[in-house]
PDB file of C-alpha atoms and ligand atoms in Angstrom:
ATOM      1  CA  MET A   7      46.352  85.413  29.548  1.00 50.00           C
ATOM      2  CA  GLU A   8      49.435  87.510  28.899  1.00 54.00           C
ATOM      3  CA  GLN A   9      53.093  86.412  28.790  1.00 55.00           C
ATOM      4  CA  PRO A  10      54.717  86.101  32.110  1.00 54.00           C
ATOM      5  CA  ASP A  11      57.026  89.045  32.886  1.00 55.00           C
ATOM      6  CA  SER A  12      60.571  88.536  34.191  1.00 51.00           C
ATOM      7  CA  GLY A  13      59.336  87.442  37.544  1.00 67.00           C
ATOM      8  CA  GLY A  14      57.084  84.801  36.041  1.00 83.00           C
ATOM      9  CA  GLN A  15      54.063  86.829  37.121  1.00 91.00           C
ATOM     10  CA  ILE A  16      51.057  87.257  34.776  1.00 92.00           C
ATOM     11  CA  LYS A  17      48.719  90.132  34.444  1.00 94.00           C
ATOM     12  CA  CYS A  18      45.021  89.247  34.382  1.00 95.00           C
ATOM     13  CA  ARG A  19      43.439  90.887  31.416  1.00 94.00           C
ATOM     14  CA  TYR A  20      40.180  91.289  33.264  1.00 95.00           C
ATOM     15  CA  CYS A  21      41.099  92.848  36.615  1.00 95.00           C
ATOM     16  CA  ARG A  22      44.552  93.993  35.488  1.00 95.00           C
ATOM     17  CA  LYS A  23      46.220  92.597  38.663  1.00 95.00           C
ATOM     18  CA  ILE A  24      49.464  90.685  38.618  1.00 95.00           C
ATOM     19  CA  TRP A  25      49.346  87.095  39.858  1.00 95.00           C
ATOM     20  CA  PRO A  26      51.565  84.039  39.874  1.00 94.00           C
ATOM     21  CA  PRO A  27      50.877  81.692  36.935  1.00 93.00           C
ATOM     22  CA  GLU A  28      49.160  79.071  39.227  1.00 92.00           C
ATOM     23  CA  HIS A  29      46.325  81.550  39.762  1.00 94.00           C
ATOM     24  CA  PHE A  30      45.342  81.128  36.126  1.00 94.00           C
ATOM     25  CA  ARG A  31      43.726  77.744  36.608  1.00 93.00           C
ATOM     26  CA  THR A  32      40.153  76.790  37.146  1.00 90.00           C
ATOM     27  CA  ALA A  33      39.276  74.901  40.390  1.00 85.00           C
ATOM     28  CA  ARG A  34      39.389  71.769  38.065  1.00 88.00           C
ATOM     29  CA  GLY A  35      43.004  72.625  37.205  1.00 89.00           C
ATOM     30  CA  LYS A  36      42.332  73.664  33.588  1.00 92.00           C
ATOM     31  CA  PRO A  37      44.173  76.666  32.196  1.00 93.00           C
ATOM     32  CA  SER A  38      42.081  79.849  32.375  1.00 93.00           C
ATOM     33  CA  THR A  39      42.295  83.321  30.845  1.00 92.00           C
ATOM     34  CA  HIS A  40      40.712  84.653  34.093  1.00 94.00           C
ATOM     35  CA  CYS A  41      42.738  84.776  37.349  1.00 95.00           C
ATOM     36  CA  ARG A  42      41.356  82.939  40.377  1.00 95.00           C
ATOM     37  CA  ALA A  43      39.861  86.062  41.891  1.00 95.00           C
ATOM     38  CA  CYS A  44      37.965  86.828  38.582  1.00 96.00           C
ATOM     39  CA  LEU A  45      36.798  83.170  38.373  1.00 95.00           C
ATOM     40  CA  ASP A  46      35.473  83.331  41.884  1.00 95.00           C
ATOM     41  CA  ALA A  47      33.640  86.602  41.070  1.00 96.00           C
ATOM     42  CA  LYS A  48      32.201  85.037  37.937  1.00 94.00           C
ATOM     43  CA  ARG A  49      31.044  81.930  39.882  1.00 93.00           C
ATOM     44  CA  GLU A  50      29.370  83.968  42.544  1.00 94.00           C
ATOM     45  CA  GLU A  51      27.648  86.115  39.935  1.00 94.00           C
ATOM     46  CA  THR A  52      26.275  82.932  38.258  1.00 92.00           C
ATOM     47  CA  ARG A  53      25.159  81.458  41.667  1.00 92.00           C
ATOM     48  CA  LEU A  54      23.285  84.637  42.501  1.00 94.00           C
ATOM     49  CA  ARG A  55      21.617  84.704  39.133  1.00 92.00           C
ATOM     50  CA  ARG A  56      20.475  81.084  39.468  1.00 90.00           C
ATOM     51  CA  GLU A  57      19.240  81.837  42.865  1.00 91.00           C
ATOM     52  CA  ARG A  58      17.243  84.754  41.637  1.00 94.00           C
ATOM     53  CA  MET A  59      15.739  82.799  38.679  1.00 91.00           C
ATOM     54  CA  GLY A  60      14.827  79.711  40.775  1.00 90.00           C
ATOM     55  CA  PRO A  61      14.905  76.114  39.268  1.00 85.00           C
ATOM     56  CA  ALA A  62      11.953  76.856  36.947  1.00 88.00           C
ATOM     57  CA  GLY A  63      13.649  80.038  35.569  1.00 91.00           C
ATOM     58  CA  VAL A  64      17.004  78.205  35.202  1.00 89.00           C
ATOM     59  CA  ARG A  65      15.331  75.487  33.193  1.00 88.00           C
ATOM     60  CA  ALA A  66      13.486  78.039  30.994  1.00 92.00           C
ATOM     61  CA  ALA A  67      16.718  79.824  30.358  1.00 91.00           C
ATOM     62  CA  ASN A  68      18.480  76.553  29.488  1.00 90.00           C
ATOM     63  CA  LEU A  69      15.891  75.547  27.031  1.00 92.00           C
ATOM     64  CA  TRP A  70      16.038  78.906  25.394  1.00 93.00           C
ATOM     65  CA  ASP A  71      19.828  79.243  25.382  1.00 91.00           C
ATOM     66  CA  LYS A  72      20.513  75.722  24.082  1.00 91.00           C
ATOM     67  CA  TYR A  73      17.512  75.080  21.794  1.00 92.00           C
ATOM     68  CA  ARG A  74      15.699  78.391  21.310  1.00 92.00           C
ATOM     69  CA  ILE A  75      12.424  76.879  22.577  1.00 94.00           C
ATOM     70  CA  THR A  76      10.188  78.006  25.371  1.00 95.00           C
ATOM     71  CA  VAL A  77       8.938  75.747  28.119  1.00 93.00           C
ATOM     72  CA  GLU A  78       5.476  75.899  26.473  1.00 95.00           C
ATOM     73  CA  GLN A  79       7.027  74.668  23.206  1.00 95.00           C
ATOM     74  CA  TYR A  80       8.844  71.857  25.064  1.00 95.00           C
ATOM     75  CA  ASP A  81       5.583  70.765  26.738  1.00 94.00           C
ATOM     76  CA  ALA A  82       3.830  70.863  23.396  1.00 96.00           C
ATOM     77  CA  LEU A  83       6.444  68.597  21.907  1.00 96.00           C
ATOM     78  CA  ARG A  84       6.031  66.237  24.837  1.00 95.00           C
ATOM     79  CA  ALA A  85       2.246  66.086  24.279  1.00 97.00           C
ATOM     80  CA  ALA A  86       2.748  65.646  20.476  1.00 97.00           C
ATOM     81  CA  GLN A  87       4.949  62.591  21.181  1.00 97.00           C
ATOM     82  CA  GLN A  88       2.534  61.235  23.704  1.00 97.00           C
ATOM     83  CA  TYR A  89       5.230  61.777  26.380  1.00 96.00           C
ATOM     84  CA  ARG A  90       7.363  59.131  24.812  1.00 97.00           C
ATOM     85  CA  CYS A  91      10.907  58.979  23.380  1.00 97.00           C
ATOM     86  CA  GLY A  92      10.800  59.663  19.600  1.00 97.00           C
ATOM     87  CA  ILE A  93      12.802  56.469  18.828  1.00 97.00           C
ATOM     88  CA  CYS A  94      12.342  53.687  21.308  1.00 96.00           C
ATOM     89  CA  GLY A  95       8.998  54.882  22.604  1.00 97.00           C
ATOM     90  CA  THR A  96       9.729  54.662  26.205  1.00 95.00           C
ATOM     91  CA  HIS A  97       7.246  56.752  28.317  1.00 95.00           C
ATOM     92  CA  GLU A  98       8.845  59.451  30.190  1.00 92.00           C
ATOM     93  CA  ASP A  99       7.488  58.132  33.528  1.00 89.00           C
ATOM     94  CA  ASP A 100       9.528  54.959  32.818  1.00 89.00           C
ATOM     95  CA  ILE A 101      12.752  56.842  32.288  1.00 86.00           C
ATOM     96  CA  THR A 102      15.030  56.866  35.241  1.00 77.00           C
ATOM     97  CA  VAL A 103      15.871  60.350  36.306  1.00 70.00           C
ATOM     98  CA  ILE A 104      19.541  60.865  36.620  1.00 62.00           C
ATOM     99  CA  LEU A 105      21.427  63.929  37.724  1.00 57.00           C
ATOM    100  CA  THR A 106      23.022  65.749  34.898  1.00 56.00           C
ATOM    101  CA  GLY A 107      26.206  67.718  34.779  1.00 57.00           C
ATOM    102  CA  ARG A 108      29.086  67.841  37.085  1.00 58.00           C
ATOM    103  CA  PRO A 109      28.425  68.884  40.741  1.00 59.00           C
ATOM    104  CA  ARG A 110      28.576  72.633  40.858  1.00 61.00           C
ATOM    105  CA  LEU A 111      31.466  74.203  42.552  1.00 62.00           C
ATOM    106  CA  ASP A 112      29.256  76.916  44.081  1.00 61.00           C
ATOM    107  CA  GLY A 113      27.253  74.283  46.039  1.00 59.00           C
ATOM    108  CA  THR A 114      23.873  74.777  44.360  1.00 55.00           C
ATOM    109  CA  PRO A 115      22.330  71.407  43.364  1.00 53.00           C
ATOM    110  CA  THR A 116      22.674  70.204  39.822  1.00 56.00           C
ATOM    111  CA  ALA A 117      19.573  70.494  37.702  1.00 54.00           C
ATOM    112  CA  ARG A 118      17.443  67.409  37.795  1.00 54.00           C
ATOM    113  CA  ALA A 119      17.521  65.857  34.348  1.00 55.00           C
ATOM    114  CA  VAL A 120      14.549  66.181  32.317  1.00 66.00           C
ATOM    115  CA  ARG A 121      13.193  62.782  31.340  1.00 84.00           C
ATOM    116  CA  LEU A 122      12.973  63.512  27.665  1.00 92.00           C
ATOM    117  CA  VAL A 123      15.873  65.509  26.306  1.00 92.00           C
ATOM    118  CA  VAL A 124      15.720  67.849  23.384  1.00 94.00           C
ATOM    119  CA  ASP A 125      17.294  66.425  20.295  1.00 95.00           C
ATOM    120  CA  HIS A 126      18.563  68.951  17.797  1.00 92.00           C
ATOM    121  CA  CYS A 127      20.500  68.911  14.528  1.00 89.00           C
ATOM    122  CA  HIS A 128      23.960  70.087  15.340  1.00 83.00           C
ATOM    123  CA  ASN A 129      24.378  71.867  12.024  1.00 84.00           C
ATOM    124  CA  SER A 130      21.094  73.704  11.594  1.00 86.00           C
ATOM    125  CA  ARG A 131      20.313  73.811  15.376  1.00 84.00           C
ATOM    126  CA  ARG A 132      16.750  72.757  14.412  1.00 91.00           C
ATOM    127  CA  VAL A 133      14.924  70.787  17.098  1.00 94.00           C
ATOM    128  CA  ARG A 134      14.085  67.359  15.736  1.00 95.00           C
ATOM    129  CA  GLY A 135      12.162  66.095  18.754  1.00 96.00           C
ATOM    130  CA  LEU A 136      12.469  64.586  22.232  1.00 96.00           C
ATOM    131  CA  LEU A 137      14.431  61.474  23.052  1.00 96.00           C
ATOM    132  CA  CYS A 138      15.338  59.378  26.010  1.00 93.00           C
ATOM    133  CA  ASN A 139      18.916  59.733  27.094  1.00 91.00           C
ATOM    134  CA  ASN A 140      19.935  56.424  25.579  1.00 93.00           C
ATOM    135  CA  CYS A 141      18.521  57.176  22.090  1.00 95.00           C
ATOM    136  CA  ASN A 142      19.926  60.663  22.316  1.00 94.00           C
ATOM    137  CA  THR A 143      23.336  59.247  22.971  1.00 94.00           C
ATOM    138  CA  MET A 144      22.974  56.754  20.095  1.00 95.00           C
ATOM    139  CA  ILE A 145      22.175  59.460  17.671  1.00 95.00           C
ATOM    140  CA  GLY A 146      25.158  61.367  18.818  1.00 93.00           C
ATOM    141  CA  LEU A 147      27.424  58.376  18.681  1.00 95.00           C
ATOM    142  CA  SER A 148      26.334  57.698  15.100  1.00 95.00           C
ATOM    143  CA  SER A 149      27.524  61.272  14.229  1.00 93.00           C
ATOM    144  CA  GLU A 150      23.834  61.825  13.244  1.00 93.00           C
ATOM    145  CA  ASP A 151      24.395  59.587  10.208  1.00 94.00           C
ATOM    146  CA  PRO A 152      21.391  57.574   9.140  1.00 96.00           C
ATOM    147  CA  ALA A 153      23.636  55.309   7.070  1.00 97.00           C
ATOM    148  CA  ILE A 154      25.572  54.185  10.151  1.00 97.00           C
ATOM    149  CA  LEU A 155      22.334  53.509  12.086  1.00 97.00           C
ATOM    150  CA  ARG A 156      20.896  51.467   9.109  1.00 97.00           C
ATOM    151  CA  ALA A 157      24.190  49.551   8.748  1.00 97.00           C
ATOM    152  CA  GLY A 158      24.139  48.815  12.511  1.00 96.00           C
ATOM    153  CA  ALA A 159      20.536  47.500  12.255  1.00 96.00           C
ATOM    154  CA  ALA A 160      21.554  45.317   9.270  1.00 96.00           C
ATOM    155  CA  TYR A 161      24.467  43.960  11.204  1.00 96.00           C
ATOM    156  CA  LEU A 162      22.409  43.032  14.005  1.00 95.00           C
ATOM    157  CA  GLU A 163      19.655  41.466  11.912  1.00 95.00           C
ATOM    158  CA  ALA A 164      22.151  39.444   9.849  1.00 95.00           C
ATOM    159  CA  SER A 165      23.557  38.036  13.093  1.00 93.00           C
ATOM    160  CA  MET A 166      20.101  36.979  14.210  1.00 90.00           C
ATOM    161  CA  LEU A 167      19.569  34.923  11.040  1.00 83.00           C
ATOM    162  CA  GLN A 168      22.531  32.691  11.732  1.00 75.00           C
TER     163      GLN A 168
HETATM  164 ZN1   ZN B  28      41.483  88.791  37.276  1.00 50.10          ZN
HETATM  165 ZN1   ZN B  29      14.625  56.181  23.515  1.00 50.10          ZN
END
């Protein structure tokens, strides 16, 4: 986004058109470098791409983009873990399916959450395994620090002895 000119108008760096400043906000009200028209165009492009790929294609693309694994590799991991969470052991059939993500503004339904989510190291990007949502959240909240998780376990165990 460029500096407002004397009239307070801003030139969009993508479409080069001049708009009032309030056009440089997303539909959720966040500041944006794209003008409203460019955001709408981008959203429509994404919607069309999702439509062309279909749910299976979107899922494959997500796995690849986020974790660099294929659907086949994901399924191989599931099988290797006997379809269970790598920490608590909950079977994927016993995991409640929740809808992930915010509702999409373009009206397409949000992706159905997979039951076992891919857990990866945030530094190396290496995939560690598959976890249920709760355990994945726990790992994230511990800042991926085994010492914190051990200290938490020790704390709980000490309280049980009392
Ligand atoms: Zn624009
Ligand atoms: Zn779990």
